Amino acid sequence: MLEIDNLHARVGDTPILKGLTLTLRPGEVAAIMGPNGSGKSTLSYVLSGRPGYEVTEGTVRFDGQDLLAMEADERARAGVFLAFQYPVEVPGVSNKVFLKAAVNACRKARGQGELDAYEFLKLFEDKRKLVGMGKELASREVNSGFSGGEKKRNEILQMAMLDPKLAILDETDSGLDIDALKAVSEGVNALRDGERAMLVITHYQRLLDHIVPDTVHVLVDGRIARTGGRELALELEERGYDWLKAEAAA
Amino acid sequence: MSSSAETIQDFAGRRYQAGFITDIESDTVAPGLSEDVVRLISAKKGEPEWLLDWRLRAYRHWLTLTPPTWAHVHHPPIDYQDISYYSAPKQKQKLESLDEVDPELLRTYEKLGIPLLEQKMLAGVAVDAVFDSVSVATTFKKKLGEMGVIFSSFSEAVKEHGELLRKYLGTVVPYTDNYYATLNSAVFSDGSFVFVPKGVRCPMELSTYFRINEARTGQFERTLIVAEEGAYVSYLEGCTAPQRDENQLHAAVVELVALDDAEIKYSTVQNWYPGDEEGKGGIYNFVTKRGACRGDRSKISWTQVETGSAITWKYPSCILQGDDSVGEFYSVALSNHRQQADTGTKMIHLGKRTSSTIVSKGISAGHGVQTYRGLVRIAKSAEGARNYTQCDSLLLGDRCKADTVPYIEVQNATARLEHEATTSKISDDQLFYCMQRGLAAEDAVNLIVNGFCKRVFRELPMEFAVEAQKLLEVSLEGAVG
């Protein structure tokens, strides 16, 4: 469902991705690991269409469509979801209002009817419970004054509401204590349904104790340096990234 | 990176949607201003001698004044001899029902999406529709009359409640007050008069739709609202105007008087023609609005949503005379294209333990220029006075401008004042975040802007809040493509 072929991208004059190739099947949960500066976050922004990230070469096909030709909002409506490493605050806008607008924009684009207030609230309650969020977060302003853990859980709630085909989790574990990490992971696992594909971007293997991936890719200097199963993550935990960096440089 | 800045510039490029001209024969006086014109206006309206005298005193005083130059607004000099000072739709008879109203006029309201009477009745709103300068329809009068509430056009009030009107007219904004208020006092055409007697809580929102329609006819509305001891009234003012090629001057005066324990809530949604993308042809809105909290524990609350006009010069103010009286000012002002807004408030604390709240939200887009100008004065007599001020500016794109000019004068050491001010831009991060959730750029901007204004919208009566939100969206349409 996602085919990335020889992807090159840069930010300003700095090339970051240098020929990245990767495929993802429906339902597959793939971890993208790698040292700092290897291009993990860049990959998530390029896939989600953030302005300022310029693709210089290569293709990305999503569900048979040319993903790179689409605007950020079109990609989102087509089913690409990014759980942000640093979720953004939208002051004065409640979580509910924000999500209702987003859900209905996506539903409309997918040929489903828009939800009325009642249907929306029902869906919201279902998903809120599914990802283990407190009731009070609904009426709070989007990410305003949220703790780090609350922000990350709020991302997972949004993911549950928007029901994407592809979810990209960008360093979802960063800044979380162990309890929050567990809670967030449980939310993510609840959304694994054999259909939804996930790209789990992380620097540390500890997240993968909770969200167990089908595949592990290691990104070094803008390319996939190695692909393996769950055991690859454990190997990295033990040996670090340097040996792969050395291999890639050779 | 420039892409979001560009899209915001595009977004600011939508055309005014309420631009059209209604064809109704008008009874218009030839352009020019002189003592004779003042006498003619007064005679046409069949006014008593005292009011003519008042107008003439104002006119003579006006001749000694020069226009103020301290505001951050720029426009070519106004030729006051090129303005017609009186215009009335040609309808002589009094109207009994909606059916008798000129259908052309009703269609005008329809185009604006203003459900004039029937809908408003259902919604519980009495409407005194000011079309150009003469009221053409007034409803709910009877029901209000039973409670002793007077809600009528100014001209009518002159005839039917002359003494009452005379007692309060010019006591909050004297005819010598300032250039535009003085002009208004000389030539005011019509407006509204509201009187809520002692102990009466006005059962419905009183609403007036103003509409400027006659080319080169300055609008000089005059509104006076009096709430006696323990009375309450909520008043809504909303306006739109047809597209025009030359500037139209609007210099209104609004006076509010609240006696002991009385409360007046005055809400405005203003959407006059802002001019085209080059700023040509918009309304000049030079308005003097002031409320006097004369009684102890009285309260006056101004809420305004200002999206229209080429130039806005407006400072709804409160004189907090009574002990424990309360003044509030909640404002959203938007300047898009070449619009200029210099707006804010004055809170004059005279009584003991008086308190005031100022929440101002300015939005600039395109080449819009926006200035918040506010004065908080704590007089010697104002023991234990308090003020809270919050001024936030939001910039869309990088060609607009926002300034905050707060004046604070404190003569009593027991006063407590808080002032917060922020200036922010809609960030690329916010825009991308919303778009990543599936919102089109335009919807994302609307959502962010609405969030920014929420604190003020909350103060508007429910249905008005919805209108205000729509208006803001329409005013920003096209700013992100």
XYZ file of C-alpha atoms in Angstrom, chain B:
481
model
C 8.854 27.964 3.165
C 7.243 30.889 1.451
C 4.357 28.715 0.411
C 2.289 29.249 3.519
C 2.961 32.990 3.481
C 1.788 33.063 -0.110
C -1.282 31.054 0.591
C -2.212 33.389 3.404
C -1.836 36.312 1.011
C -4.151 34.595 -1.475
C -6.612 33.911 1.267
C -6.837 37.613 1.997
C -7.968 38.246 -1.550
C -11.704 37.532 -1.492
C -14.263 40.045 -2.709
C -16.896 41.673 -0.573
C -20.063 39.641 -0.898
C -22.761 42.064 0.169
C -22.043 44.524 -2.644
C -25.115 45.610 -4.568
C -27.264 48.715 -4.798
C -30.967 48.823 -4.154
C -33.024 50.958 -6.480
C -35.418 52.933 -4.363
C -36.414 56.495 -5.114
C -34.877 58.672 -2.494
C -35.776 62.001 -1.078
C -32.274 63.418 -1.047
C -31.103 66.890 -0.187
C -28.475 68.412 -2.500
C -24.888 68.091 -1.249
C -23.528 70.807 1.011
C -23.585 71.922 4.618
C -24.778 75.257 5.998
C -27.071 76.586 8.690
C -29.879 76.373 6.158
C -29.250 72.675 5.643
C -29.368 72.101 9.408
C -32.668 74.014 9.568
C -34.004 72.048 6.601
C -33.196 68.689 8.206
C -34.860 69.778 11.420
C -37.909 71.088 9.552
C -38.237 67.934 7.425
C -38.393 65.965 10.610
C -40.815 68.376 12.235
C -38.603 68.921 15.243
C -39.309 71.227 18.176
C -37.454 74.471 18.658
C -35.114 73.197 21.410
C -33.702 70.501 19.196
C -33.125 72.872 16.311
C -31.297 75.181 18.710
C -29.150 72.310 19.892
C -28.307 71.369 16.314
C -27.424 74.934 15.456
C -25.199 75.323 18.507
C -23.432 72.139 17.438
C -23.063 73.359 13.872
C -21.581 76.690 14.957
C -19.180 74.901 17.252
C -18.199 72.481 14.491
C -17.134 75.399 12.316
C -14.443 76.185 14.919
C -13.017 72.645 14.937
C -10.488 70.805 12.801
C -10.454 67.051 12.193
C -8.318 65.037 14.647
C -4.993 63.795 13.311
C -3.668 61.607 16.123
C -5.085 58.294 14.890
C -2.975 55.897 12.801
C -5.201 56.273 9.776
C -4.586 57.945 6.455
C -7.106 59.236 3.981
C -7.499 62.200 1.643
C -9.246 65.207 3.221
C -13.014 64.864 3.290
C -14.992 67.518 1.422
C -17.915 68.117 3.738
C -19.612 70.273 1.114
C -19.751 67.298 -1.215
C -21.920 65.233 1.097
C -25.684 65.134 1.121
C -26.944 65.365 4.668
C -30.427 64.001 4.320
C -31.962 61.071 2.509
C -35.160 59.193 3.186
C -36.937 56.435 1.310
C -40.085 57.883 -0.254
C -42.655 56.285 1.908
C -44.940 58.637 3.651
C -47.427 56.339 5.279
C -46.865 54.491 8.496
C -46.584 50.772 8.007
C -48.758 48.315 9.789
C -47.188 45.071 8.613
C -44.415 43.500 6.649
C -46.624 43.315 3.532
C -46.594 47.054 3.259
C -42.852 47.324 3.165
C -41.374 48.027 -0.251
C -40.586 44.586 -1.687
C -37.353 45.909 -3.188
C -36.215 46.792 0.279
C -37.122 43.420 1.649
C -35.129 41.775 -1.114
C -32.115 43.815 -0.045
C -32.346 42.382 3.405
C -32.784 38.926 1.974
C -29.600 39.200 -0.082
C -27.802 40.010 3.102
C -29.316 36.980 4.700
C -31.050 39.150 7.248
C -34.336 37.593 8.214
C -36.049 40.927 8.784
C -39.189 40.485 10.780
C -40.942 37.167 10.784
C -37.826 35.180 11.470
C -36.674 37.605 14.095
C -40.064 37.490 15.752
C -39.780 33.747 16.022
C -36.319 34.201 17.404
C -37.638 36.702 19.894
C -35.889 39.737 18.463
C -37.628 43.052 17.853
C -36.147 44.786 14.833
C -36.077 48.493 14.197
C -34.771 48.498 10.643
C -33.006 51.685 9.638
C -32.913 51.814 5.858
C -30.815 54.788 4.965
C -31.973 57.280 7.501
C -35.608 56.716 8.218
C -37.039 53.797 10.065
C -39.358 51.804 7.885
C -40.463 49.057 10.190
C -40.708 48.625 13.916
C -41.976 45.535 15.625
C -42.743 44.250 19.040
C -43.526 47.756 20.048
C -46.737 46.771 21.638
C -45.347 44.081 23.824
C -42.489 46.281 24.899
C -44.935 49.128 25.440
C -46.886 47.074 27.935
C -43.768 46.810 30.038
C -43.068 50.480 29.685
C -40.060 49.894 27.435
C -39.649 52.450 24.686
C -37.878 51.226 21.553
C -38.378 53.563 18.661
C -36.662 55.550 15.980
C -35.029 58.698 17.209
C -37.349 60.962 15.188
C -40.390 59.286 16.606
C -39.028 59.607 20.110
C -38.513 63.312 19.553
C -42.222 63.607 18.858
C -43.578 61.219 21.437
C -41.090 61.351 24.289
C -39.549 64.763 23.760
C -39.000 65.632 27.397
C -37.451 62.289 28.272
C -35.112 62.513 25.342
C -34.214 66.087 26.135
C -33.265 65.077 29.665
C -30.550 62.696 28.447
C -29.525 63.795 24.939
C -25.940 64.995 24.852
C -25.316 64.276 28.515
C -22.805 61.521 27.793
C -21.423 62.780 24.495
C -21.900 66.567 24.559
C -22.217 68.335 21.215
C -18.786 69.849 21.823
C -17.136 66.452 22.301
C -15.112 65.955 19.139
C -15.113 66.837 15.469
C -17.271 63.957 14.268
C -19.611 63.862 17.243
C -20.189 67.583 16.857
C -20.949 67.153 13.160
C -23.338 64.385 14.048
C -25.078 66.589 16.613
C -25.715 69.190 13.935
C -26.978 66.942 11.170
C -27.971 63.592 12.687
C -30.618 61.973 10.565
C -32.175 59.282 12.672
C -31.315 56.419 14.919
C -32.797 54.608 17.854
C -34.044 55.521 21.263
C -34.413 52.961 24.018
C -35.765 53.606 27.458
C -36.126 50.829 30.024
C -37.954 51.988 33.139
C -37.070 51.210 36.719
C -36.918 47.537 37.609
C -37.764 46.259 34.128
C -35.726 43.556 32.505
C -36.208 43.927 28.759
C -37.495 40.493 27.707
C -35.827 40.370 24.294
C -32.687 41.454 22.544
C -33.317 44.740 20.791
C -31.815 44.768 17.347
C -31.261 47.361 14.647
C -29.844 46.780 11.226
C -28.237 49.804 9.722
C -27.685 50.062 6.068
C -26.066 52.789 4.036
C -27.522 52.881 0.580
C -27.595 56.362 -0.884
C -24.497 57.366 -2.870
C -22.727 60.293 -1.231
C -25.111 60.323 1.699
C -23.257 60.488 4.934
C -24.925 58.522 7.638
C -25.309 60.321 10.912
C -27.081 57.976 13.242
C -27.761 58.869 16.806
C -28.639 56.302 19.424
C -29.579 56.901 23.019
C -30.227 54.120 25.490
C -31.339 54.778 29.051
C -31.714 52.056 31.680
C -33.313 53.273 34.896
C -32.658 51.828 38.354
C -32.380 48.048 38.269
C -33.265 47.807 34.565
C -31.567 45.532 32.035
C -31.345 45.714 28.277
C -29.309 43.990 25.585
C -28.998 45.867 22.327
C -27.666 44.500 19.035
C -26.411 46.602 16.196
C -25.431 45.081 12.868
C -24.678 46.558 9.504
C -23.663 45.880 5.911
C -23.478 48.228 2.971
C -23.573 47.977 -0.813
C -20.477 48.281 -2.917
C -19.597 51.862 -3.840
C -16.906 53.637 -5.742
C -16.509 56.685 -3.564
C -15.936 56.962 0.112
C -18.894 57.240 2.351
C -18.650 58.964 5.665
C -20.324 57.525 8.687
C -20.161 59.488 11.918
C -22.530 57.986 14.429
C -22.989 58.792 18.081
C -24.177 56.307 20.682
C -24.924 57.358 24.248
C -25.750 54.941 27.040
C -26.935 55.849 30.515
C -27.182 53.282 33.312
C -28.622 54.308 36.689
C -28.289 52.414 40.003
C -28.073 48.638 39.527
C -28.880 48.924 35.833
C -27.115 46.943 33.127
C -26.731 47.687 29.430
C -25.166 45.232 27.046
C -24.392 46.710 23.645
C -23.227 44.382 20.884
C -22.117 45.394 17.412
C -21.333 43.393 14.320
C -20.044 45.807 11.714
C -19.553 44.802 8.102
C -19.562 47.941 6.041
C -17.982 47.912 2.651
C -14.216 47.889 3.261
C -13.195 49.126 -0.177
C -11.715 47.030 -2.955
C -8.322 45.345 -2.817
C -6.678 48.730 -3.379
C -8.750 50.266 -0.615
C -10.911 52.254 -3.010
C -14.457 53.096 -2.116
C -14.830 51.853 1.436
C -16.741 53.382 4.304
C -15.105 55.795 6.721
C -16.446 54.853 10.100
C -15.793 57.620 12.616
C -17.956 56.766 15.560
C -18.292 58.089 19.081
C -19.726 55.564 21.507
C -19.784 56.187 25.202
C -21.652 54.873 28.187
C -22.107 56.448 31.576
C -22.422 54.159 34.564
C -24.094 56.885 36.594
C -25.609 54.720 39.259
C -23.976 52.617 41.934
C -23.434 48.984 40.933
C -24.393 49.741 37.340
C -22.771 47.908 34.445
C -22.124 48.688 30.799
C -20.674 46.110 28.468
C -19.544 46.801 24.892
C -18.910 43.906 22.545
C -17.892 44.607 18.984
C -16.921 42.611 15.940
C -15.532 45.031 13.388
C -14.775 43.477 10.010
C -15.824 46.164 7.558
C -15.099 49.797 6.659
C -12.030 51.205 4.927
C -11.237 53.163 8.067
C -12.475 52.489 11.553
C -12.032 55.172 14.212
C -13.934 54.006 17.202
C -13.474 53.853 20.973
C -16.559 52.628 22.837
C -15.960 53.882 26.355
C -17.305 53.749 29.875
C -17.427 56.470 32.475
C -17.560 54.597 35.760
C -19.127 57.206 37.959
C -21.227 55.153 40.371
C -19.512 53.265 43.185
C -18.933 49.574 42.375
C -19.877 50.137 38.750
C -18.470 47.866 36.055
C -17.309 48.586 32.522
C -16.426 45.975 29.900
C -15.054 46.118 26.385
C -14.706 43.027 24.213
C -13.514 43.571 20.692
C -12.568 41.683 17.566
C -11.323 43.905 14.769
C -10.166 42.661 11.399
C -8.188 44.633 8.812
C -7.745 42.990 5.450
C -6.564 44.379 2.087
C -5.975 48.123 2.684
C -8.260 48.484 5.687
C -7.174 50.668 8.570
C -8.551 50.309 12.052
C -7.687 52.491 15.016
C -9.922 51.215 17.744
C -10.017 50.559 21.450
C -11.724 51.944 24.500
C -11.552 54.374 27.378
C -12.337 53.315 30.911
C -12.666 56.325 33.177
C -12.789 55.275 36.824
C -14.362 57.890 39.092
C -16.400 55.906 41.625
C -15.070 53.736 44.452
C -14.291 50.081 43.779
C -15.118 50.470 40.104
C -13.779 47.746 37.858
C -13.209 47.377 34.153
C -12.221 44.604 31.768
C -10.758 45.104 28.310
C -10.252 42.207 25.918
C -9.146 43.254 22.459
C -8.355 40.873 19.601
C -6.939 42.434 16.460
C -6.478 40.489 13.233
C -4.486 41.916 10.339
C -4.253 40.371 6.879
C -3.176 41.592 3.455
C -1.946 45.180 3.835
C -4.270 45.805 6.778
C -3.188 48.184 9.504
C -4.504 47.768 12.991
C -4.008 49.881 16.098
C -5.357 49.182 19.535
C -5.620 52.475 21.405
C -6.914 52.352 24.927
C -7.019 54.584 27.954
C -7.483 53.473 31.537
C -7.778 56.444 33.872
C -8.097 56.018 37.615
C -9.173 59.301 39.165
C -8.226 60.404 42.689
C -11.729 59.577 43.890
C -11.629 55.976 42.628
C -10.575 54.118 45.781
C -9.857 50.451 45.149
C -10.437 50.545 41.404
C -9.378 47.614 39.235
C -8.669 47.066 35.589
C -7.717 44.036 33.576
C -6.539 44.565 30.010
C -5.643 41.951 27.448
C -4.657 42.982 23.927
C -3.767 40.310 21.417
C -2.841 40.786 17.795
C -2.801 38.084 15.146
C -0.989 38.641 11.869
C -1.774 36.758 8.664
C 1.010 37.111 6.149
C 3.891 39.532 6.345
C 2.565 42.709 4.763
C 0.137 43.712 7.503
C 0.733 45.659 10.669
C -0.466 45.770 14.267
C 0.266 48.316 16.988
C -0.821 48.522 20.590
C -1.003 51.934 22.227
C -2.171 51.648 25.824
C -2.457 54.797 27.940
C -2.652 54.387 31.692
C -3.220 57.265 34.104
C -3.436 56.447 37.776
C -4.069 59.060 40.444
C -5.023 56.751 43.275
C -2.457 54.401 44.769
C -5.032 51.789 45.795
C -5.725 50.912 42.163
C -4.831 47.516 40.772
C -4.145 47.231 37.067
C -3.127 44.281 34.945
C -2.072 44.544 31.345
C -1.244 41.687 29.005
C -0.399 42.027 25.356
C 0.678 39.517 22.722
C 1.369 39.621 19.019
C 1.477 36.373 17.110
C 1.361 35.017 13.612
C -0.517 32.014 12.412
C 2.498 29.800 12.338
C 3.416 27.395 9.573
C 3.391 24.718 12.265
C -0.213 25.415 13.219
C -1.328 25.500 9.616
C 0.461 22.262 8.781
C -0.859 20.566 11.891
C -4.469 21.389 10.979
C -3.953 20.429 7.351
C -2.379 17.131 8.370
C -5.702 16.378 10.041
C -7.510 16.897 6.731
C -8.567 20.535 6.955
C -8.190 22.640 3.817
C -5.905 25.637 4.339
C -8.817 28.070 4.412
C -10.733 26.042 6.987
C -7.591 25.731 9.045
C -7.124 29.506 9.119
C -10.772 30.015 10.045
C -10.476 27.552 12.859
C -7.352 29.198 14.231
C -8.820 32.689 13.903
C -12.042 31.624 15.584
C -10.061 30.150 18.422
C -8.196 33.417 18.745
C -11.487 35.343 18.984
C -13.347 32.923 21.205
C -13.031 34.976 24.372
C -14.921 37.802 22.636
C -17.461 35.711 20.717
C -18.505 34.203 24.012
C -19.789 37.633 25.046
C -22.122 37.928 22.066
C -25.726 36.762 22.192
C -25.915 33.247 20.732
C -27.323 33.909 17.259
C -25.139 36.982 16.877
C -22.081 34.939 17.712
C -22.874 32.601 14.829
C -23.283 35.560 12.464
C -20.043 37.062 13.678
C -18.178 33.842 13.081
C -19.609 33.614 9.543
C -18.729 37.211 8.872
C -15.159 36.686 9.929
C -14.923 33.678 7.642
C -16.361 35.605 4.698
C -14.009 38.500 5.417
C -11.014 36.191 5.344
C -12.147 34.034 2.450
C -9.587 33.647 -0.286
C -6.719 34.536 2.027
C -5.325 31.006 1.746
C -5.710 29.221 -1.548
